């Protein structure tokens, strides 16, 4: 009975929170995370995070990243690759250096400050993709260039994070080998999955539900191989989505995505992922003034660096002020990179508990501020079709 009660509260929260908070111009993603804070162990405590909820949340994160990869228009992405690469490198350099010095200023040691720098340099594909989709500009030229930049930043960030977790003075050679393994893994997925998928889908032409089973199989095989190599599961899922999308015709893509996978992901698993993020946030840490200082410095520095570097990078490649501002704001949200930073920092003993909580709080705060700001601007200053 407790299980049914728990899932009743979860489903009710996922359903009602976006409806109630929509009148305050709060996006659905943010509304679900706020609902998670309210019902979670650090709020009212009506729902606790157990193994089953963690499992559903993990599936949600994987689905979100896979669908983000599926939605990437490869033709437009390749056309805008130079712009995406420039935005990614420009923003990552400014934010990474700034994050390192902020971490050092707050008292972290060399490795801890490096982790902070990587967190600042990284982006969250999942949140940015969900926001672009909610705003209806995910397939626009602007949206594709931005998503491409975010993808490149997150892949680079994840490689750096995974490398830092293995680096020591005596294992530099091993770290270089690891980077090579990651690059070969990504290249292997992009070459093999389209080749296999085309042939399997041809044999399953009259069995559409079997195509779903095959896609799920491919996702988890890719993740298992990626875990062996050391690649984050969310990155594995995203690359798999890009590779599967490359194998499909437009009709197959739309049928598989819109009629099947979106329904599976967005109806249940993905909302649970965002709800669980909220449930893991302990707002009681703000009662300690020292923690408040660390949090304000971290979040304030991140927002300033992300907005400024994003704005400047878009302006430098010819976008107008409004779209450049949108581009800067949309690079603010953080999810996967901070989660990995928190985990790696804790495992290496270079990230004290108050910094660990700060990183988790950063996820929620940045995921609230950017969606509200960008949605307000889009509503007030909408992009015309030719501007998108």
Tab-separated table of C-alpha atoms in Angstrom:
chain	number	residue	atom	x	y	z
A	1	UNK	CA	0.000	0.000	0.000
A	2	UNK	CA	2.901	2.344	0.791
A	3	UNK	CA	4.229	1.797	-2.724
A	4	UNK	CA	0.918	2.822	-4.302
A	5	UNK	CA	0.664	5.841	-1.998
A	6	UNK	CA	4.189	6.923	-2.906
A	7	UNK	CA	3.572	6.719	-6.633
A	8	UNK	CA	0.209	8.445	-6.272
A	9	UNK	CA	2.005	11.427	-4.691
A	10	UNK	CA	4.743	11.327	-7.349
A	11	UNK	CA	2.347	11.208	-10.314
A	12	UNK	CA	0.079	13.860	-8.754
A	13	UNK	CA	3.099	16.151	-8.233
A	14	UNK	CA	4.277	15.659	-11.816
A	15	UNK	CA	0.777	16.364	-13.139
A	16	UNK	CA	-0.289	19.258	-10.896
A	17	UNK	CA	2.932	21.257	-10.321
A	18	UNK	CA	3.335	22.491	-13.939
A	19	UNK	CA	-0.378	23.389	-14.118
A	20	UNK	CA	-0.344	25.350	-10.847
A	21	UNK	CA	2.977	27.151	-11.432
A	22	UNK	CA	2.331	27.946	-15.098
A	23	UNK	CA	0.359	31.026	-14.027
A	24	UNK	CA	3.587	32.354	-12.448
A	25	UNK	CA	5.433	31.847	-15.755
A	26	UNK	CA	7.517	29.008	-14.286
A	27	UNK	CA	8.468	26.336	-16.880
A	28	UNK	CA	7.278	22.772	-16.386
A	29	UNK	CA	10.782	21.419	-15.750
A	30	UNK	CA	11.366	23.876	-12.923
A	31	UNK	CA	7.887	23.314	-11.486
A	32	UNK	CA	8.543	19.589	-11.188
A	33	UNK	CA	11.888	20.187	-9.425
A	34	UNK	CA	10.223	22.597	-6.979
A	35	UNK	CA	7.581	19.945	-6.315
A	36	UNK	CA	10.434	17.542	-5.565
A	37	UNK	CA	11.829	19.918	-2.929
A	38	UNK	CA	8.393	20.193	-1.341
A	39	UNK	CA	7.570	16.478	-1.092
A	40	UNK	CA	11.135	15.205	-0.579
A	41	UNK	CA	13.071	14.309	2.584
A	42	UNK	CA	14.297	17.912	3.038
A	43	UNK	CA	10.788	19.332	2.606
A	44	UNK	CA	7.570	17.792	3.913
A	45	UNK	CA	9.169	14.352	3.901
A	46	UNK	CA	6.144	12.584	2.419
A	47	UNK	CA	8.306	10.739	-0.130
A	48	UNK	CA	11.774	9.300	0.466
A	49	UNK	CA	14.292	8.422	-2.221
A	50	UNK	CA	14.648	4.638	-2.328
A	51	UNK	CA	16.303	2.270	-4.778
A	52	UNK	CA	13.237	1.957	-7.002
A	53	UNK	CA	12.894	5.737	-7.329
A	54	UNK	CA	16.616	6.072	-8.072
A	55	UNK	CA	16.245	3.436	-10.791
A	56	UNK	CA	13.322	5.253	-12.418
A	57	UNK	CA	15.278	8.517	-12.160
A	58	UNK	CA	18.303	6.955	-13.860
A	59	UNK	CA	16.095	5.666	-16.666
A	60	UNK	CA	14.669	9.185	-16.967
A	61	UNK	CA	18.116	10.744	-17.328
A	62	UNK	CA	19.063	8.145	-19.943
A	63	UNK	CA	15.833	8.660	-21.895
A	64	UNK	CA	16.248	12.441	-21.780
A	65	UNK	CA	19.766	12.318	-23.174
A	66	UNK	CA	18.890	9.713	-25.808
A	67	UNK	CA	15.907	11.757	-27.016
A	68	UNK	CA	18.101	14.869	-27.066
A	69	UNK	CA	20.467	13.019	-29.392
A	70	UNK	CA	17.560	11.820	-31.543
A	71	UNK	CA	16.272	15.393	-31.906
A	72	UNK	CA	19.567	16.775	-33.203
A	73	UNK	CA	19.248	17.558	-36.891
A	74	UNK	CA	22.575	16.153	-38.058
A	75	UNK	CA	22.507	18.033	-41.368
A	76	UNK	CA	22.021	21.396	-39.651
A	77	UNK	CA	24.468	20.427	-36.883
A	78	UNK	CA	27.211	19.707	-39.402
A	79	UNK	CA	26.421	22.928	-41.265
A	80	UNK	CA	26.744	24.884	-38.031
A	81	UNK	CA	29.605	22.819	-36.611
A	82	UNK	CA	32.200	25.601	-36.858
A	83	UNK	CA	29.935	28.027	-35.004
A	84	UNK	CA	29.062	25.418	-32.369
A	85	UNK	CA	32.729	24.548	-31.880
A	86	UNK	CA	33.728	28.213	-31.535
A	87	UNK	CA	30.954	28.924	-29.000
A	88	UNK	CA	31.847	25.794	-27.039
A	89	UNK	CA	35.596	26.498	-26.847
A	90	UNK	CA	35.219	30.245	-26.226
A	91	UNK	CA	32.698	29.776	-23.423
A	92	UNK	CA	34.476	26.771	-21.888
A	93	UNK	CA	37.807	28.627	-21.740
A	94	UNK	CA	36.397	31.728	-20.023
A	95	UNK	CA	34.162	29.772	-17.640
A	96	UNK	CA	36.782	27.126	-16.875
A	97	UNK	CA	39.452	29.668	-15.905
A	98	UNK	CA	36.930	31.701	-13.915
A	99	UNK	CA	35.634	28.603	-12.124
A	100	UNK	CA	39.154	27.523	-11.178
A	101	UNK	CA	39.933	30.886	-9.568
A	102	UNK	CA	36.572	30.984	-7.769
A	103	UNK	CA	37.263	27.512	-6.352
A	104	UNK	CA	40.750	28.578	-5.242
A	105	UNK	CA	39.353	31.769	-3.664
A	106	UNK	CA	36.827	29.706	-1.688
A	107	UNK	CA	39.612	27.542	-0.260
A	108	UNK	CA	39.663	24.430	-2.432
A	109	UNK	CA	42.989	22.748	-3.141
A	110	UNK	CA	44.465	22.479	-6.641
A	111	UNK	CA	42.482	19.402	-7.713
A	112	UNK	CA	39.280	20.667	-6.097
A	113	UNK	CA	39.635	24.003	-7.918
A	114	UNK	CA	40.239	22.138	-11.188
A	115	UNK	CA	36.994	20.230	-10.623
A	116	UNK	CA	35.219	23.534	-10.051
A	117	UNK	CA	36.688	24.862	-13.295
A	118	UNK	CA	35.464	21.841	-15.247
A	119	UNK	CA	32.000	22.230	-13.718
A	120	UNK	CA	31.868	25.881	-14.798
A	121	UNK	CA	33.071	24.982	-18.305
A	122	UNK	CA	30.487	22.228	-18.800
A	123	UNK	CA	26.859	22.514	-19.842
A	124	UNK	CA	23.733	20.417	-19.387
A	125	UNK	CA	22.463	18.970	-22.653
A	126	UNK	CA	19.383	17.528	-20.955
A	127	UNK	CA	18.115	20.804	-19.479
A	128	UNK	CA	18.995	22.913	-22.534
A	129	UNK	CA	17.328	20.431	-24.879
A	130	UNK	CA	14.191	20.285	-22.714
A	131	UNK	CA	14.038	24.104	-22.611
A	132	UNK	CA	14.534	24.474	-26.363
A	133	UNK	CA	11.813	21.880	-26.919
A	134	UNK	CA	9.425	23.650	-24.525
A	135	UNK	CA	10.127	26.980	-26.255
A	136	UNK	CA	9.563	25.427	-29.691
A	137	UNK	CA	12.969	26.367	-31.137
A	138	UNK	CA	14.827	23.053	-30.835
A	139	UNK	CA	14.917	22.534	-34.631
A	140	UNK	CA	15.666	26.169	-35.528
A	141	UNK	CA	19.108	27.208	-36.801
A	142	UNK	CA	19.763	29.098	-33.558
A	143	UNK	CA	18.578	26.154	-31.449
A	144	UNK	CA	20.700	23.647	-33.355
A	145	UNK	CA	23.869	25.770	-33.145
A	146	UNK	CA	23.297	26.278	-29.413
A	147	UNK	CA	22.545	22.594	-28.803
A	148	UNK	CA	25.642	21.632	-30.784
A	149	UNK	CA	27.786	23.955	-28.650
A	150	UNK	CA	26.292	22.555	-25.453
A	151	UNK	CA	26.859	18.983	-26.661
A	152	UNK	CA	30.521	19.672	-27.433
A	153	UNK	CA	31.003	21.422	-24.067
A	154	UNK	CA	29.428	18.576	-22.130
A	155	UNK	CA	31.383	15.880	-23.959
A	156	UNK	CA	34.611	17.812	-23.324
A	157	UNK	CA	33.610	18.370	-19.697
A	158	UNK	CA	32.799	14.712	-19.118
A	159	UNK	CA	36.092	13.604	-20.664
A	160	UNK	CA	37.977	16.057	-18.421
A	161	UNK	CA	36.027	14.975	-15.336
A	162	UNK	CA	36.631	11.308	-16.019
A	163	UNK	CA	40.307	12.057	-16.670
A	164	UNK	CA	40.710	14.079	-13.461
A	165	UNK	CA	39.248	11.186	-11.497
A	166	UNK	CA	42.097	8.999	-12.788
A	167	UNK	CA	44.931	11.523	-12.847
A	168	UNK	CA	47.836	11.312	-10.461
A	169	UNK	CA	51.460	12.304	-10.930
A	170	UNK	CA	52.349	8.686	-11.690
A	171	UNK	CA	49.518	7.948	-14.122
A	172	UNK	CA	49.613	10.698	-16.753
A	173	UNK	CA	50.261	8.130	-19.479
A	174	UNK	CA	47.204	6.166	-18.348
A	175	UNK	CA	45.094	9.317	-18.590
A	176	UNK	CA	46.187	9.906	-22.189
A	177	UNK	CA	45.280	6.319	-23.010
A	178	UNK	CA	41.891	6.871	-21.382
A	179	UNK	CA	41.190	9.951	-23.544
A	180	UNK	CA	42.081	7.921	-26.644
A	181	UNK	CA	39.738	5.133	-25.509
A	182	UNK	CA	36.879	7.619	-25.063
A	183	UNK	CA	37.395	9.108	-28.522
A	184	UNK	CA	37.513	5.643	-30.100
A	185	UNK	CA	34.361	4.653	-28.199
A	186	UNK	CA	32.425	7.698	-29.479
A	187	UNK	CA	33.678	7.154	-33.041
A	188	UNK	CA	32.733	3.468	-32.820
A	189	UNK	CA	29.162	4.281	-31.787
A	190	UNK	CA	28.734	6.844	-34.562
A	191	UNK	CA	29.961	4.363	-37.196
A	192	UNK	CA	28.556	1.015	-36.016
A	193	UNK	CA	25.100	1.909	-34.681
A	194	UNK	CA	23.767	3.438	-37.949
A	195	UNK	CA	25.124	0.434	-39.893
A	196	UNK	CA	23.438	-2.094	-37.567
A	197	UNK	CA	20.221	-0.101	-37.091
A	198	UNK	CA	19.484	0.201	-40.832
A	199	UNK	CA	19.678	-3.567	-41.277
A	200	UNK	CA	17.685	-4.454	-38.167
A	201	UNK	CA	14.935	-1.937	-38.951
A	202	UNK	CA	14.634	-3.324	-42.484
A	203	UNK	CA	13.941	-6.790	-41.062
A	204	UNK	CA	11.491	-5.389	-38.480
A	205	UNK	CA	9.594	-3.215	-40.963
A	206	UNK	CA	6.216	-4.789	-40.077
A	207	UNK	CA	6.941	-5.095	-36.337
A	208	UNK	CA	7.191	-1.503	-35.020
A	209	UNK	CA	7.067	-2.521	-31.354
A	210	UNK	CA	10.160	-4.682	-31.921
A	211	UNK	CA	11.977	-1.560	-33.108
A	212	UNK	CA	11.392	-0.049	-29.663
A	213	UNK	CA	12.876	-3.163	-28.053
A	214	UNK	CA	15.896	-2.936	-30.346
A	215	UNK	CA	16.436	0.753	-29.558
A	216	UNK	CA	16.292	0.057	-25.810
A	217	UNK	CA	18.753	-2.809	-26.298
A	218	UNK	CA	21.158	-0.561	-28.224
A	219	UNK	CA	20.954	2.135	-25.529
A	220	UNK	CA	21.872	-0.208	-22.685
A	221	UNK	CA	24.559	-2.068	-24.632
A	222	UNK	CA	26.179	1.301	-25.426
A	223	UNK	CA	25.970	2.338	-21.767
A	224	UNK	CA	27.482	-0.934	-20.526
A	225	UNK	CA	30.399	-0.641	-22.951
A	226	UNK	CA	30.744	3.040	-22.032
A	227	UNK	CA	30.895	2.206	-18.327
A	228	UNK	CA	33.703	-0.243	-19.050
A	229	UNK	CA	35.581	2.516	-20.907
A	230	UNK	CA	34.703	5.121	-18.245
A	231	UNK	CA	32.260	7.342	-20.169
A	232	UNK	CA	29.332	8.860	-18.258
A	233	UNK	CA	26.021	7.023	-19.040
A	234	UNK	CA	24.257	10.276	-19.984
A	235	UNK	CA	26.891	10.980	-22.642
A	236	UNK	CA	26.625	7.373	-23.874
A	237	UNK	CA	22.855	7.783	-24.237
A	238	UNK	CA	23.202	11.066	-26.120
A	239	UNK	CA	25.763	9.739	-28.610
A	240	UNK	CA	23.571	6.656	-29.119
A	241	UNK	CA	20.609	8.908	-29.909
A	242	UNK	CA	22.617	10.833	-32.501
A	243	UNK	CA	23.808	7.560	-34.075
A	244	UNK	CA	20.319	5.977	-34.216
A	245	UNK	CA	18.868	9.172	-35.698
A	246	UNK	CA	21.481	9.086	-38.454
A	247	UNK	CA	20.256	5.632	-39.549
A	248	UNK	CA	16.583	6.571	-39.993
A	249	UNK	CA	14.582	8.162	-42.770
A	250	UNK	CA	12.539	11.237	-41.827
A	251	UNK	CA	9.338	9.161	-41.709
A	252	UNK	CA	10.932	6.459	-39.532
A	253	UNK	CA	12.459	9.118	-37.290
A	254	UNK	CA	9.185	10.984	-36.734
A	255	UNK	CA	7.184	7.782	-36.156
A	256	UNK	CA	9.702	6.309	-33.723
A	257	UNK	CA	10.291	9.562	-31.851
A	258	UNK	CA	6.890	11.233	-31.721
A	259	UNK	CA	4.620	8.185	-31.548
A	260	UNK	CA	6.681	5.954	-29.272
A	261	UNK	CA	9.848	7.111	-27.503
A	262	UNK	CA	8.642	10.603	-26.536
A	263	UNK	CA	5.528	9.044	-25.010
A	264	UNK	CA	7.580	6.560	-22.984
A	265	UNK	CA	10.112	9.138	-21.795
A	266	UNK	CA	8.129	12.326	-21.216
A	267	UNK	CA	5.053	10.683	-19.734
A	268	UNK	CA	6.853	9.112	-16.774
A	269	UNK	CA	10.602	8.502	-16.611
A	270	UNK	CA	11.909	11.983	-17.488
A	271	UNK	CA	9.591	13.860	-15.060
A	272	UNK	CA	10.709	11.479	-12.293
A	273	UNK	CA	14.331	12.403	-13.049
A	274	UNK	CA	13.602	16.115	-12.549
A	275	UNK	CA	11.430	15.416	-9.492
A	276	UNK	CA	14.238	13.404	-7.882
A	277	UNK	CA	16.738	16.219	-8.496
A	278	UNK	CA	14.493	18.480	-6.433
A	279	UNK	CA	14.093	15.854	-3.716
A	280	UNK	CA	17.883	15.642	-3.294
A	281	UNK	CA	18.211	19.378	-2.587
A	282	UNK	CA	18.713	20.313	1.068
A	283	UNK	CA	17.729	23.974	1.392
A	284	UNK	CA	18.381	23.810	5.169
A	285	UNK	CA	22.089	24.292	4.464
A	286	UNK	CA	21.311	27.985	3.932
A	287	UNK	CA	20.990	28.359	7.709
A	288	UNK	CA	24.819	28.389	7.854
A	289	UNK	CA	26.157	31.806	6.764
A	290	UNK	CA	29.485	30.331	5.613
A	291	UNK	CA	27.604	27.978	3.316
A	292	UNK	CA	25.544	30.898	2.024
A	293	UNK	CA	28.761	32.719	1.074
A	294	UNK	CA	30.075	29.688	-0.804
A	295	UNK	CA	26.733	29.201	-2.549
A	296	UNK	CA	26.370	32.863	-3.556
A	297	UNK	CA	29.955	32.999	-4.875
A	298	UNK	CA	29.509	29.771	-6.824
A	299	UNK	CA	26.085	30.498	-8.312
A	300	UNK	CA	26.766	34.208	-8.881
A	301	UNK	CA	30.098	33.524	-10.562
A	302	UNK	CA	28.612	30.774	-12.705
A	303	UNK	CA	25.669	32.889	-13.893
A	304	UNK	CA	27.911	35.879	-14.664
A	305	UNK	CA	30.541	33.855	-16.527
A	306	UNK	CA	28.026	31.757	-18.476
A	307	UNK	CA	25.896	34.724	-19.523
A	308	UNK	CA	28.871	36.891	-20.484
A	309	UNK	CA	30.820	34.197	-22.349
A	310	UNK	CA	27.699	32.935	-24.123
A	311	UNK	CA	26.633	36.441	-25.118
A	312	UNK	CA	30.089	37.385	-26.417
A	313	UNK	CA	30.562	34.133	-28.349
A	314	UNK	CA	27.216	34.489	-30.147
A	315	UNK	CA	27.901	38.153	-30.918
A	316	UNK	CA	31.324	37.292	-32.340
A	317	UNK	CA	29.792	34.915	-34.898
A	318	UNK	CA	27.209	37.459	-36.011
A	319	UNK	CA	24.054	36.914	-33.942
A	320	UNK	CA	22.054	39.927	-32.779
A	321	UNK	CA	21.930	41.097	-29.152
A	322	UNK	CA	18.645	39.365	-28.279
A	323	UNK	CA	19.601	35.924	-29.541
A	324	UNK	CA	23.079	36.323	-28.035
A	325	UNK	CA	21.484	37.038	-24.662
A	326	UNK	CA	19.250	33.968	-25.042
A	327	UNK	CA	22.331	31.941	-25.941
A	328	UNK	CA	24.132	33.102	-22.802
A	329	UNK	CA	21.176	32.447	-20.495
A	330	UNK	CA	20.526	29.001	-21.957
A	331	UNK	CA	24.070	27.870	-21.094
A	332	UNK	CA	23.503	28.559	-17.382
A	333	UNK	CA	21.563	25.425	-16.283
A	334	UNK	CA	23.727	22.671	-14.810
A	335	UNK	CA	22.787	19.041	-14.115
A	336	UNK	CA	25.033	16.179	-15.210
A	337	UNK	CA	28.441	17.886	-14.891
A	338	UNK	CA	27.857	19.100	-11.298
A	339	UNK	CA	26.556	15.655	-10.314
A	340	UNK	CA	29.763	14.071	-11.621
A	341	UNK	CA	31.864	16.828	-9.987
A	342	UNK	CA	30.170	16.154	-6.651
A	343	UNK	CA	30.707	12.404	-6.978
A	344	UNK	CA	34.342	12.625	-8.132
A	345	UNK	CA	35.204	15.307	-5.564
A	346	UNK	CA	33.719	13.273	-2.740
A	347	UNK	CA	35.445	10.058	-3.864
A	348	UNK	CA	38.836	11.793	-4.126
A	349	UNK	CA	38.335	13.615	-0.821
A	350	UNK	CA	38.945	17.042	-2.387
A	351	UNK	CA	35.396	18.392	-2.084
A	352	UNK	CA	34.241	18.998	1.531
A	353	UNK	CA	30.618	18.255	2.448
A	354	UNK	CA	29.534	21.906	2.340
A	355	UNK	CA	30.899	22.187	-1.212
A	356	UNK	CA	29.161	18.934	-2.115
A	357	UNK	CA	25.814	20.393	-0.971
A	358	UNK	CA	26.653	23.674	-2.751
A	359	UNK	CA	27.127	21.827	-6.032
A	360	UNK	CA	23.749	20.097	-5.641
A	361	UNK	CA	22.091	23.432	-4.784
A	362	UNK	CA	23.734	24.983	-7.852
A	363	UNK	CA	21.908	22.476	-10.036
A	364	UNK	CA	18.516	23.556	-8.754
A	365	UNK	CA	19.146	27.310	-8.628
A	366	UNK	CA	20.646	27.538	-12.121
A	367	UNK	CA	17.874	25.332	-13.465
A	368	UNK	CA	15.273	27.712	-12.012
A	369	UNK	CA	16.776	31.116	-12.874
A	370	UNK	CA	17.630	30.468	-16.530
A	371	UNK	CA	14.292	28.877	-17.549
A	372	UNK	CA	12.266	31.650	-15.883
A	373	UNK	CA	14.441	34.412	-17.376
A	374	UNK	CA	14.497	32.950	-20.879
A	375	UNK	CA	10.762	32.191	-20.878
A	376	UNK	CA	10.021	35.737	-19.709
A	377	UNK	CA	12.194	37.192	-22.474
A	378	UNK	CA	10.753	34.886	-25.152
A	379	UNK	CA	7.202	35.849	-24.138
A	380	UNK	CA	8.065	39.551	-24.079
A	381	UNK	CA	10.461	39.640	-27.027
A	382	UNK	CA	9.546	36.655	-29.238
A	383	UNK	CA	11.821	35.530	-32.034
A	384	UNK	CA	10.331	35.891	-35.497
A	385	UNK	CA	10.705	32.834	-37.801
A	386	UNK	CA	13.537	34.426	-39.774
A	387	UNK	CA	15.348	35.245	-36.498
A	388	UNK	CA	15.265	31.683	-35.246
